[in-house]
């Protein structure tokens, strides 16, 4: 290790909150932390191997020699360990006492405010590529900071005195709540609900906050154990909020039984009632949630509770028949199984199951009978899985779980955040359609080139984004939302454009007054062929006008030979799958100029089957000059629900039916020389268990029937995909 790193003391900031000092000693990482309540500086101790931080301290320490030996010049730098960095933004500030190296005692001084004395210095930020972002800041070729952007709060490790030369400046907005307080952990309360079940609930208050009127509150309700992310949530208390962190029923230390989706609206409302009855509350409550927690806050908003004043909803799970349990009316496979099995081994989530480490996804989706998959995979029954199998059709049980059934009750300002590679983007679109239908005031949406864990990396599979695809103000904007609607600070976030979105391909951020962008024009692209659109070697075409409609296309769907694409919402190359004869492929002419598509997508299919029920899977992809077909958007629907979930109806074999199919949102520029591609098939086994085509209760595992599928594209039956085009 170089003498520079040995002699440099770094300050640690998390979401703008000072968390102590870090020093890289020869054989250990030393941490002088801050007492959470009194904010007093503690003595130095060895940093535990497991920490509550995002910053990968062990990786940093093992890479110090590579950082030190790198020549931080040019546009790109590749370290000895293979890490790739690209030149990014710069910061300029005045720094006092720069006679020597940053971080050396008596030489760094403090960063000066504008107009004060000191030497003006410019730093260079280097954006990490090809991996989870761990950005680096240099001054004159010497590292002064490490930056870990993420959803919960950007973390920065910076040499003392150099804070103003790092992305920490995003926290300097004078209208942003400042980390002025310690955290008073009041402990755990058992909050009673209307049916007598009690939920384990922790309360954190800002120590020393003086407010005769009480405090605004941010509520988090989780199925993953309230202790898991509590250090992140406490930082809102540092900034003047009461924070309430609760296990939903049946999880961790809460009483009752987990029935996913069913109780979240009422349990949230009861918890808000409890909050506003506390002496420390001023009656204003906000909620934050992501993934299943995002479903929780969306469901809570449909309670119409008058004290719910602000919601931040990230990558939210949608209603069961839209996104999760019964997506498009199918029976979901791996995305549902991994979550359900992980919740079913006990009251605390087994994240190794969730990640597919201890349960093989391939074995799980192939296991039969469907009702007994949990017993085969984890050796025990799953309460939720058994319950869902008892409700094979859309009934009052499912209606209670569908938040759009009560969309007219939503009044609360909601900030929706997601991305093009979020596996729950169908739920995000469902939420946004609900907010738009009921014209909920102060709704806002932010869509990036992000996964279900947003704001993580600048490259995904073979797709690369710009350096600013990972942003430094993610948590700042979340805080601004709460500041505006819980503290009534006039910070202007409600005056900004309603939609902010990132366009992949042209790799730029754009804004619009709505989502789908107000300026978008919906254009239909029609399917056509000479009757042989089977596979990418067929004659299927995608046209802006139905000039070549031709005879219908057919394929044979065998439920025992399903398509095995990843099932993930990711830029997967579909090229090898499109060689199958049971996938109809329709490809546009080579583009003569760039074409940008941004917004919510849909398609209309005119189709027939020789079965009494079946599934349709539709996909939009971008084909490059080499023939790679990169998936952008897809969805799956069950034919029997073509007239609505409330009106299941089996098919008449051979009869042509119209299917209006939602497709997941995108913002994408198809480059000159590329082609648009639209495909139709009947299975994707990692999304849903293959339809047996029998119309019989899928949980009874009827013997599959092989069917012939027909897709029509004629003047009478003009199958097409609708794309919002930005001119």
XYZ file of C-alpha atoms in Angstrom:
727
model
C 0.000 0.000 0.000
C 1.283 3.464 -0.873
C 2.192 5.963 1.810
C -0.532 8.217 0.400
C -3.378 5.849 1.292
C -1.762 4.941 4.621
C -1.526 8.599 5.609
C -4.889 9.761 4.267
C -7.979 9.940 6.455
C -11.243 9.773 4.556
C -14.575 11.154 5.684
C -17.584 8.904 5.081
C -20.902 10.415 3.996
C -24.115 8.444 3.371
C -27.023 10.302 1.770
C -25.213 13.476 2.783
C -24.985 12.398 6.441
C -21.500 12.335 7.994
C -20.876 8.795 9.287
C -17.307 9.074 10.605
C -13.755 8.569 9.407
C -12.164 5.724 7.460
C -8.456 4.897 7.346
C -6.838 2.113 5.352
C -4.209 0.620 7.648
C -1.739 -2.039 6.540
C -3.765 -4.990 7.865
C -7.196 -3.536 8.558
C -9.762 -0.907 7.671
C -10.239 1.463 10.584
C -13.503 3.275 11.272
C -14.049 6.085 13.740
C -17.837 6.160 13.674
C -20.260 8.765 14.916
C -22.641 8.140 17.778
C -26.033 7.945 16.083
C -27.965 9.882 18.718
C -25.537 12.528 20.007
C -23.531 12.874 16.772
C -20.297 12.802 18.737
C -17.106 11.477 17.156
C -16.100 8.065 18.524
C -12.677 6.461 18.725
C -11.220 4.390 15.923
C -11.932 0.645 15.707
C -11.586 -2.044 13.070
C -14.406 -1.862 10.554
C -16.447 -5.106 10.729
C -16.425 -7.293 7.646
C -20.192 -6.914 7.345
C -21.254 -3.280 7.346
C -24.533 -1.415 6.749
C -22.925 0.499 3.877
C -23.120 0.229 0.093
C -19.474 1.201 -0.393
C -17.401 -1.977 -0.955
C -14.636 -1.217 1.529
C -12.906 -4.590 1.143
C -12.781 -4.214 -2.630
C -11.339 -0.724 -2.253
C -8.641 -1.942 0.128
C -7.611 -4.875 -2.056
C -7.482 -2.563 -5.082
C -5.458 0.267 -3.500
C -2.267 -0.700 -5.341
C -4.148 -0.682 -8.664
C -5.667 2.709 -7.897
C -2.249 4.074 -6.956
C -0.455 2.732 -10.031
C -3.079 3.934 -12.511
C -2.332 6.955 -14.663
C -5.505 9.011 -14.434
C -5.290 10.682 -17.824
C -7.043 10.514 -21.165
C -10.625 9.454 -21.760
C -10.430 5.931 -20.324
C -8.339 4.194 -17.675
C -8.071 0.430 -17.227
C -6.723 -0.695 -13.874
C -4.475 -3.663 -13.252
C -7.456 -5.577 -11.838
C -9.443 -4.994 -15.034
C -11.728 -2.237 -13.726
C -12.599 0.228 -16.494
C -13.118 3.932 -15.869
C -14.271 6.703 -18.225
C -13.762 10.459 -17.848
C -16.964 12.003 -16.496
C -17.919 15.334 -14.858
C -15.648 17.888 -13.146
C -16.031 20.061 -10.054
C -14.230 23.302 -9.194
C -13.889 24.800 -5.708
C -11.397 26.655 -3.546
C -9.326 24.465 -1.254
C -7.130 25.843 1.507
C -3.681 24.516 2.385
C -2.736 22.610 -0.766
C 1.009 22.658 -0.210
C 1.138 18.857 -0.082
C -0.865 15.765 -0.865
C -4.579 15.540 -0.051
C -5.265 13.992 3.291
C -1.888 14.657 4.890
C -2.035 16.204 8.330
C -1.664 19.963 8.340
C -1.778 20.269 4.584
C -5.316 19.714 3.366
C -7.177 22.356 5.311
C -10.864 22.726 4.473
C -12.793 23.237 1.283
C -13.656 26.913 0.970
C -16.943 28.481 -0.013
C -17.065 30.673 -3.085
C -15.462 34.030 -2.458
C -13.241 32.798 0.378
C -9.491 32.489 0.270
C -7.721 29.377 -0.966
C -6.507 27.884 -4.183
C -9.071 27.134 -6.879
C -8.914 23.439 -7.692
C -10.663 21.330 -10.328
C -11.344 17.659 -9.774
C -12.081 14.943 -12.294
C -14.742 12.282 -11.727
C -14.147 8.907 -13.354
C -17.246 6.813 -14.036
C -16.916 3.073 -13.543
C -17.992 0.995 -16.517
C -18.985 -2.681 -16.969
C -19.801 -3.184 -13.281
C -21.717 -1.795 -10.316
C -20.734 1.858 -10.119
C -17.849 2.695 -7.798
C -16.754 6.036 -9.183
C -13.470 7.758 -8.414
C -12.596 11.435 -8.040
C -9.060 12.652 -8.685
C -7.169 15.908 -8.271
C -3.967 16.205 -10.283
C -4.000 12.449 -10.833
C -4.364 11.598 -7.147
C -7.519 9.913 -5.814
C -9.438 12.071 -3.339
C -12.776 10.233 -3.239
C -14.756 7.083 -3.965
C -18.437 7.411 -4.875
C -21.132 4.707 -4.703
C -24.433 5.948 -6.200
C -27.478 3.856 -5.342
C -31.206 4.066 -4.615
C -30.957 4.442 -0.833
C -28.503 7.323 -0.718
C -25.233 8.081 -2.463
C -22.213 7.112 -0.348
C -18.967 9.069 -0.633
C -15.568 8.394 0.889
C -13.560 11.608 0.556
C -10.179 12.870 1.751
C -10.772 15.450 4.457
C -11.302 18.940 3.101
C -12.161 17.949 -0.458
C -15.926 17.492 -0.119
C -16.811 20.346 -2.509
C -14.848 18.644 -5.292
C -17.139 15.602 -5.266
C -20.797 14.831 -6.073
C -21.569 15.669 -2.429
C -22.418 19.142 -3.723
C -25.875 17.821 -4.703
C -26.811 18.016 -1.012
C -26.044 21.763 -0.803
C -29.407 22.907 -2.188
C -30.564 25.503 0.382
C -34.131 24.185 0.140
C -33.088 20.608 0.921
C -33.511 19.237 4.448
C -30.092 19.133 6.103
C -28.682 16.356 8.349
C -28.877 18.502 11.464
C -30.064 15.909 13.955
C -29.073 12.728 15.676
C -31.410 9.748 15.738
C -33.429 8.797 18.798
C -34.461 5.158 18.404
C -37.634 4.796 20.484
C -37.578 1.002 20.122
C -40.246 -1.420 18.965
C -43.997 -0.998 19.353
C -46.674 -3.582 18.579
C -49.210 -1.589 16.601
C -52.738 -3.065 16.739
C -54.815 -3.428 13.588
C -58.604 -3.516 13.236
C -58.660 -7.328 13.473
C -56.418 -7.443 16.559
C -53.209 -8.510 14.807
C -50.195 -6.520 16.035
C -47.346 -5.382 13.796
C -43.741 -4.904 14.957
C -42.991 -1.229 14.395
C -39.818 0.765 15.088
C -39.829 4.533 15.507
C -36.837 6.830 14.932
C -37.100 10.504 15.834
C -34.725 13.367 15.027
C -32.873 14.002 18.289
C -33.133 17.615 19.319
C -35.745 18.655 16.772
C -37.870 21.420 18.249
C -41.388 21.405 16.856
C -44.382 22.341 18.944
C -46.618 21.155 16.122
C -45.005 17.723 15.912
C -43.065 16.097 13.091
C -43.873 14.873 9.600
C -43.451 11.102 9.280
C -42.085 8.766 6.616
C -43.547 5.253 6.873
C -41.930 2.106 5.462
C -43.763 -1.230 5.570
C -41.657 -4.234 4.544
C -41.896 -7.986 4.048
C -38.093 -8.349 4.249
C -37.492 -7.677 7.983
C -37.499 -4.069 9.121
C -33.920 -4.443 10.408
C -32.511 -5.145 6.952
C -32.424 -1.541 5.662
C -33.017 0.408 8.852
C -29.691 2.261 8.702
C -30.730 3.716 5.351
C -34.159 4.754 6.575
C -32.797 6.359 9.736
C -31.087 9.019 7.633
C -34.456 10.646 7.047
C -34.559 11.159 10.815
C -31.191 12.924 10.556
C -32.997 15.346 8.272
C -35.910 16.177 10.521
C -38.445 13.425 9.866
C -39.991 10.915 12.201
C -39.414 7.518 10.589
C -41.679 4.520 11.186
C -40.305 1.168 10.025
C -42.709 -1.783 10.167
C -42.871 -5.492 9.347
C -46.040 -6.345 7.418
C -48.254 -9.011 8.943
C -46.766 -12.464 9.144
C -43.201 -11.311 8.509
C -40.214 -11.051 10.903
C -41.581 -9.968 14.298
C -45.153 -9.107 13.315
C -48.125 -11.239 14.235
C -50.571 -12.802 11.808
C -50.131 -14.697 8.584
C -48.670 -13.370 5.356
C -51.331 -13.217 2.667
C -49.478 -11.258 -0.029
C -51.322 -8.206 -1.358
C -54.581 -8.883 0.495
C -54.255 -6.793 3.681
C -51.834 -4.045 2.654
C -54.388 -1.307 1.983
C -56.192 -1.626 5.313
C -53.083 -2.411 7.366
C -51.400 0.709 5.989
C -54.423 2.835 6.843
C -54.531 1.439 10.397
C -50.828 2.160 10.840
C -51.306 5.749 9.652
C -54.126 6.093 12.202
C -51.678 4.984 14.910
C -48.985 7.400 13.725
C -51.186 10.478 13.743
C -52.339 9.625 17.281
C -48.759 9.872 18.606
C -47.638 13.015 20.377
C -44.602 13.390 18.094
C -46.729 13.447 14.897
C -47.962 16.582 13.157
C -50.530 14.559 11.204
C -48.663 14.481 7.882
C -47.505 11.053 6.743
C -45.508 10.034 3.682
C -44.705 6.527 2.497
C -41.718 5.083 0.653
C -41.626 1.666 -0.955
C -39.849 -0.345 -3.639
C -40.757 -3.677 -5.252
C -43.291 -5.421 -2.952
C -42.983 -2.398 -0.662
C -43.961 -0.358 -3.721
C -47.130 -2.403 -4.039
C -47.746 -1.647 -0.350
C -47.565 2.128 -0.825
C -49.697 2.005 -3.977
C -52.323 -0.037 -2.150
C -52.113 2.396 0.778
C -52.811 5.291 -1.573
C -56.090 3.630 -2.610
C -57.294 3.798 0.997
C -57.812 7.519 0.461
C -56.448 8.167 3.959
C -56.597 11.949 4.519
C -53.304 12.019 6.448
C -51.294 10.346 3.671
C -49.698 13.384 2.028
C -46.832 12.047 -0.123
C -45.781 8.731 -1.680
C -42.532 7.696 -3.333
C -43.095 4.504 -5.268
C -40.068 2.751 -6.788
C -40.177 -0.260 -9.144
C -43.515 -1.270 -7.676
C -44.968 -4.731 -7.971
C -48.314 -4.539 -9.705
C -51.621 -6.201 -9.027
C -51.515 -10.013 -9.200
C -53.252 -10.440 -12.572
C -51.079 -7.736 -14.159
C -47.601 -8.362 -12.877
C -47.019 -11.118 -10.375
C -49.081 -14.157 -9.446
C -51.249 -14.381 -12.570
C -49.554 -12.037 -15.058
C -51.871 -11.576 -18.025
C -54.030 -14.357 -16.566
C -51.238 -16.953 -16.776
C -49.732 -18.751 -13.787
C -46.380 -17.080 -13.198
C -43.351 -19.321 -12.822
C -39.868 -18.268 -11.688
C -40.392 -14.548 -10.889
C -43.228 -15.586 -8.591
C -41.722 -18.830 -7.329
C -38.394 -17.389 -6.187
C -40.151 -14.714 -4.117
C -42.850 -16.997 -2.710
C -40.509 -19.822 -1.760
C -38.152 -17.322 -0.111
C -41.057 -16.073 2.043
C -42.302 -19.579 2.857
C -39.353 -21.127 4.717
C -40.010 -19.004 7.801
C -40.988 -15.521 8.914
C -37.767 -14.064 7.499
C -36.862 -14.059 3.817
C -34.302 -16.568 2.566
C -32.425 -14.423 0.063
C -30.418 -17.379 -1.251
C -33.670 -18.865 -2.547
C -34.732 -15.455 -3.855
C -31.486 -15.203 -5.816
C -31.829 -18.699 -7.270
C -28.783 -19.972 -5.388
C -30.296 -22.787 -3.336
C -33.268 -23.523 -5.605
C -32.517 -24.276 -9.254
C -34.795 -22.087 -11.427
C -34.832 -24.685 -14.216
C -35.939 -27.470 -11.865
C -38.517 -25.233 -10.225
C -40.293 -24.216 -13.426
C -40.242 -27.777 -14.750
C -41.566 -29.339 -11.519
C -45.058 -30.816 -11.537
C -47.722 -30.846 -10.296
C -47.810 -27.060 -10.066
C -49.615 -27.117 -6.713
C -46.792 -29.091 -5.146
C -43.775 -27.165 -6.480
C -42.984 -25.744 -2.985
C -42.910 -29.232 -1.436
C -40.500 -30.390 -4.129
C -38.246 -27.336 -3.954
C -38.127 -26.467 -0.233
C -39.613 -29.564 1.366
C -42.700 -27.854 2.735
C -45.965 -26.310 1.606
C -46.304 -22.589 0.979
C -49.324 -20.850 2.496
C -49.573 -18.195 -0.232
C -49.061 -20.747 -3.018
C -51.787 -23.009 -1.636
C -54.151 -20.069 -1.194
C -53.632 -18.808 -4.727
C -54.305 -22.254 -6.152
C -57.694 -22.198 -4.405
C -58.640 -19.119 -6.467
C -57.992 -20.122 -10.086
C -60.308 -17.414 -11.451
C -60.545 -13.671 -10.863
C -62.910 -13.403 -7.894
C -63.478 -11.174 -4.841
C -60.198 -12.374 -3.330
C -58.261 -11.054 -6.317
C -60.367 -7.895 -6.565
C -59.284 -6.984 -3.056
C -55.655 -7.359 -4.207
C -56.076 -5.239 -7.353
C -55.291 -1.651 -6.491
C -56.878 -0.236 -9.660
C -60.279 -1.431 -8.389
C -60.090 1.574 -6.019
C -58.125 4.018 -8.134
C -60.769 6.697 -7.668
C -59.706 6.949 -4.009
C -56.147 8.050 -4.809
C -55.540 11.709 -3.943
C -51.960 11.686 -2.688
C -49.044 13.144 -4.715
C -47.085 10.134 -6.013
C -43.546 10.036 -7.389
C -43.118 6.897 -9.521
C -39.583 5.653 -10.312
C -38.608 2.707 -12.507
C -36.582 1.722 -15.556
C -36.519 -0.191 -18.811
C -34.994 -3.294 -17.190
C -37.266 -3.449 -14.158
C -38.959 -6.844 -14.004
C -41.991 -5.195 -12.411
C -42.401 -2.469 -15.012
C -45.825 -3.907 -15.862
C -46.859 -2.926 -12.331
C -45.332 0.514 -12.770
C -47.327 1.025 -15.965
C -50.472 -0.182 -14.210
C -49.888 2.387 -11.473
C -49.255 5.202 -13.934
C -52.366 4.344 -15.968
C -54.372 4.508 -12.738
C -52.957 7.894 -11.785
C -53.572 9.233 -15.290
C -57.116 7.858 -15.536
C -58.102 9.625 -12.339
C -55.954 12.703 -13.084
C -54.285 12.544 -9.675
C -52.668 15.942 -9.031
C -48.902 16.168 -8.565
C -48.086 12.810 -10.089
C -44.558 12.463 -11.376
C -42.552 9.723 -13.126
C -38.814 9.123 -13.581
C -37.708 6.305 -15.880
C -34.053 5.435 -16.396
C -31.924 2.732 -18.026
C -32.237 0.914 -14.745
C -32.903 -2.557 -13.411
C -35.185 -3.539 -10.540
C -32.340 -2.301 -8.338
C -32.171 1.130 -10.009
C -29.260 3.505 -10.532
C -26.643 0.758 -10.319
C -24.605 0.423 -13.513
C -23.894 2.003 -16.899
C -23.752 -1.261 -18.865
C -26.113 -4.226 -18.946
C -25.354 -7.366 -20.920
C -24.235 -5.998 -24.308
C -25.988 -2.633 -23.982
C -24.032 0.426 -22.878
C -25.366 3.759 -21.685
C -23.804 7.170 -21.145
C -21.914 8.013 -17.961
C -24.860 10.056 -16.654
C -27.151 7.003 -16.835
C -26.160 6.580 -13.180
C -27.167 9.790 -11.416
C -25.843 11.399 -8.253
C -29.113 13.051 -7.200
C -31.360 9.973 -7.001
C -31.940 10.114 -3.237
C -31.926 13.917 -3.350
C -35.012 13.900 -5.566
C -36.756 11.456 -3.253
C -36.012 13.782 -0.331
C -37.177 16.799 -2.344
C -40.538 15.062 -2.857
C -41.011 14.554 0.864
C -39.728 18.058 1.638
C -42.255 19.575 -0.749
C -45.358 17.678 0.374
C -44.593 16.865 4.029
C -42.651 19.986 5.053
C -44.246 22.244 2.427
C -40.861 23.569 1.316
C -41.259 25.455 -1.998
C -38.423 23.624 -3.754
C -40.119 23.563 -7.156
C -40.123 19.801 -7.759
C -43.866 19.977 -8.376
C -43.277 22.624 -11.050
C -40.822 20.514 -13.053
C -41.921 18.471 -16.097
C -44.107 15.553 -15.090
C -41.937 12.969 -16.842
C -38.183 12.512 -17.024
C -36.893 9.585 -19.046
C -33.701 8.205 -20.546
C -33.586 7.277 -24.221
C -31.459 4.174 -24.815
C -29.649 4.216 -28.142
C -29.293 7.982 -28.356
C -28.286 7.758 -24.670
C -29.730 10.997 -23.366
C -32.154 12.230 -20.724
C -35.338 13.969 -21.867
C -38.372 15.502 -20.195
C -42.012 15.801 -21.136
C -45.213 17.180 -19.707
C -46.633 13.667 -19.542
C -45.919 9.979 -19.927
C -46.420 8.704 -22.650
C -44.576 11.876 -23.803
C -47.070 14.549 -24.751
C -45.238 15.098 -28.025
C -45.347 11.430 -29.086
C -47.454 10.369 -32.055
C -48.925 6.867 -31.999
C -48.070 5.026 -35.174
C -49.139 1.542 -36.217
C -46.717 -0.975 -37.697
C -48.512 -3.796 -39.485
C -47.664 -7.477 -39.697
C -47.335 -9.040 -43.119
C -45.908 -12.110 -44.837
C -46.423 -14.574 -47.663
C -47.595 -17.105 -45.120
C -44.203 -18.255 -43.865
C -43.169 -15.913 -41.034
C -41.868 -18.826 -38.985
C -38.455 -17.992 -37.475
C -36.049 -15.210 -38.411
C -35.425 -17.068 -41.694
C -39.078 -16.656 -42.679
C -40.727 -13.975 -44.790
C -42.481 -11.963 -42.065
C -42.331 -8.188 -42.428
C -43.286 -5.220 -40.234
C -44.648 -2.322 -42.261
C -45.743 1.267 -41.667
C -48.642 0.652 -44.064
C -50.396 -2.689 -44.652
C -49.185 -3.020 -48.237
C -48.113 -6.681 -47.998
C -50.621 -8.467 -45.836
C -50.685 -11.893 -47.428
C -52.046 -15.185 -46.087
C -52.144 -15.956 -42.371
C -49.170 -17.476 -40.585
C -49.398 -20.671 -38.572
C -47.241 -22.513 -36.089
C -47.537 -25.525 -33.820
C -47.422 -24.880 -30.080
C -46.370 -27.821 -27.926
C -46.618 -27.013 -24.188
C -43.975 -29.659 -23.473
C -41.419 -27.820 -25.626
C -41.730 -24.200 -24.405
C -39.501 -21.265 -25.315
C -36.784 -20.876 -22.697
C -35.677 -17.257 -22.929
C -34.426 -15.682 -19.688
C -37.822 -14.441 -18.548
C -36.092 -11.321 -17.274
C -36.759 -7.797 -18.442
C -33.249 -7.281 -19.776
C -31.606 -6.527 -23.142
C -31.408 -10.216 -23.948
C -30.277 -11.251 -27.413
C -33.246 -13.215 -28.764
C -31.385 -14.303 -31.891
C -31.099 -17.997 -31.020
C -34.724 -18.256 -29.906
C -35.936 -16.669 -33.129
C -34.613 -19.673 -35.045
C -37.540 -21.721 -33.707
C -40.379 -22.499 -36.114
C -42.951 -21.832 -33.358
C -42.006 -18.157 -33.207
C -43.427 -15.883 -35.888
C -40.964 -13.124 -36.742
C -41.886 -9.835 -38.440
C -39.003 -7.502 -39.274
C -39.053 -3.986 -40.701
C -36.970 -2.685 -43.577
C -33.541 -1.342 -42.689
C -33.988 2.134 -41.218
C -32.674 4.991 -43.325
C -32.680 7.337 -40.327
C -32.890 7.094 -36.546
C -36.330 6.317 -35.096
C -37.140 7.095 -31.464
C -39.947 5.291 -29.652
C -40.891 6.485 -26.153
C -43.903 5.649 -24.021
C -46.421 2.920 -23.342
C -46.735 0.286 -26.068
C -49.527 -2.016 -27.184
C -50.488 -4.311 -30.005
C -53.598 -5.778 -31.608
C -53.500 -9.380 -32.702
C -56.097 -11.237 -34.711
C -55.548 -14.883 -33.931
C -57.142 -18.308 -33.803
C -56.210 -21.548 -32.088
C -57.303 -25.153 -32.442
C -57.377 -25.266 -28.638
C -60.036 -23.962 -26.255
C -57.460 -21.826 -24.453
C -53.865 -20.773 -25.087
C -51.302 -18.027 -24.399
C -49.838 -15.318 -26.589
C -46.362 -13.886 -26.038
C -45.418 -10.740 -27.957
C -41.980 -9.111 -28.101
C -40.465 -5.991 -29.651
C -36.735 -6.009 -30.343
C -33.989 -3.994 -32.042
C -32.039 -5.840 -34.752
C -28.556 -4.558 -35.554
C -26.545 -4.964 -38.749
C -25.031 -8.207 -37.420
C -28.437 -9.789 -36.830
C -28.464 -9.485 -33.048
C -32.047 -9.099 -31.844
C -32.066 -7.210 -28.539
C -35.295 -7.526 -26.563
C -36.908 -4.222 -25.588
C -40.476 -4.996 -24.544
C -42.710 -8.032 -24.140
C -45.802 -9.341 -22.406
C -47.863 -12.517 -22.089
C -51.648 -12.974 -22.003
C -54.045 -15.885 -21.568
C -56.654 -16.095 -24.315
C -59.634 -16.866 -22.055
C -59.378 -13.387 -20.494
C -59.507 -11.525 -23.819
C -62.828 -9.921 -22.856
C -61.707 -8.994 -19.349
C -60.717 -10.717 -16.128
C -64.343 -10.664 -15.007
C -65.469 -12.381 -18.176
C -63.388 -15.510 -18.814
C -64.480 -17.255 -21.970
C -63.015 -20.325 -23.643
C -62.155 -20.194 -27.323
C -64.142 -21.694 -30.129
C -61.467 -23.700 -31.964
C -60.599 -22.058 -35.260
C -62.508 -18.837 -34.579
C -60.626 -15.564 -35.127
C -60.465 -13.399 -32.015
C -59.078 -9.907 -31.404
C -56.517 -9.431 -28.631
C -55.581 -5.971 -27.368
C -52.284 -6.546 -25.555
C -50.385 -4.184 -23.289
C -46.601 -4.152 -23.756
C -43.970 -2.856 -21.339
C -42.866 0.754 -21.761
C -39.625 1.826 -23.415
C -37.678 4.862 -24.581
C -35.366 3.702 -27.332
C -33.740 5.045 -30.456
C -33.510 2.512 -33.269
C -30.364 3.592 -35.074
C -29.979 4.100 -38.802
C -29.125 0.729 -40.321
C -31.087 -1.190 -37.649
C -34.502 -2.866 -37.952
C -37.574 -3.179 -35.765
C -38.728 -6.722 -35.028
C -42.011 -7.983 -33.600
C -42.491 -11.634 -32.661
C -45.412 -13.800 -31.621
C -45.272 -17.158 -29.873
C -47.164 -18.987 -27.117
C -44.752 -19.664 -24.286
C -41.929 -18.314 -22.127
C -41.431 -20.880 -19.402
C -39.424 -18.642 -17.077
C -42.294 -16.132 -17.065
C -45.265 -18.492 -16.856
C -46.004 -22.188 -16.661
C -46.902 -23.240 -20.228
C -50.607 -23.197 -21.014
C -51.872 -26.744 -21.554
C -54.421 -25.407 -24.071
C -57.205 -27.348 -22.335
C -59.050 -24.591 -20.491
C -58.965 -26.764 -17.355
C -57.830 -25.313 -13.995
C -54.043 -25.000 -14.503
C -53.358 -26.034 -10.909
C -54.839 -29.443 -11.709
C -52.122 -30.069 -14.316
C -54.273 -31.436 -17.128
C -52.512 -33.381 -19.853
C -51.187 -30.844 -22.397
C -52.684 -30.645 -25.851
C -50.645 -29.656 -28.909
C -52.410 -26.969 -30.933
C -52.016 -25.050 -34.159
C -51.956 -21.265 -33.846
C -52.845 -18.829 -36.611
C -51.992 -15.131 -36.765
C -53.968 -13.096 -39.304
C -52.826 -9.925 -41.071
C -55.335 -8.907 -43.708
C -57.569 -5.959 -44.458
C -60.253 -7.597 -42.312
C -57.819 -8.658 -39.591
C -55.008 -6.038 -39.517
C -52.675 -7.268 -36.759
C -50.333 -4.458 -35.740
C -48.182 -3.000 -32.994
C -48.725 0.585 -31.822
C -45.583 2.597 -31.116
C -45.346 6.146 -29.695
C -42.939 7.901 -32.053
C -40.981 11.019 -31.109
C -40.495 13.092 -34.256
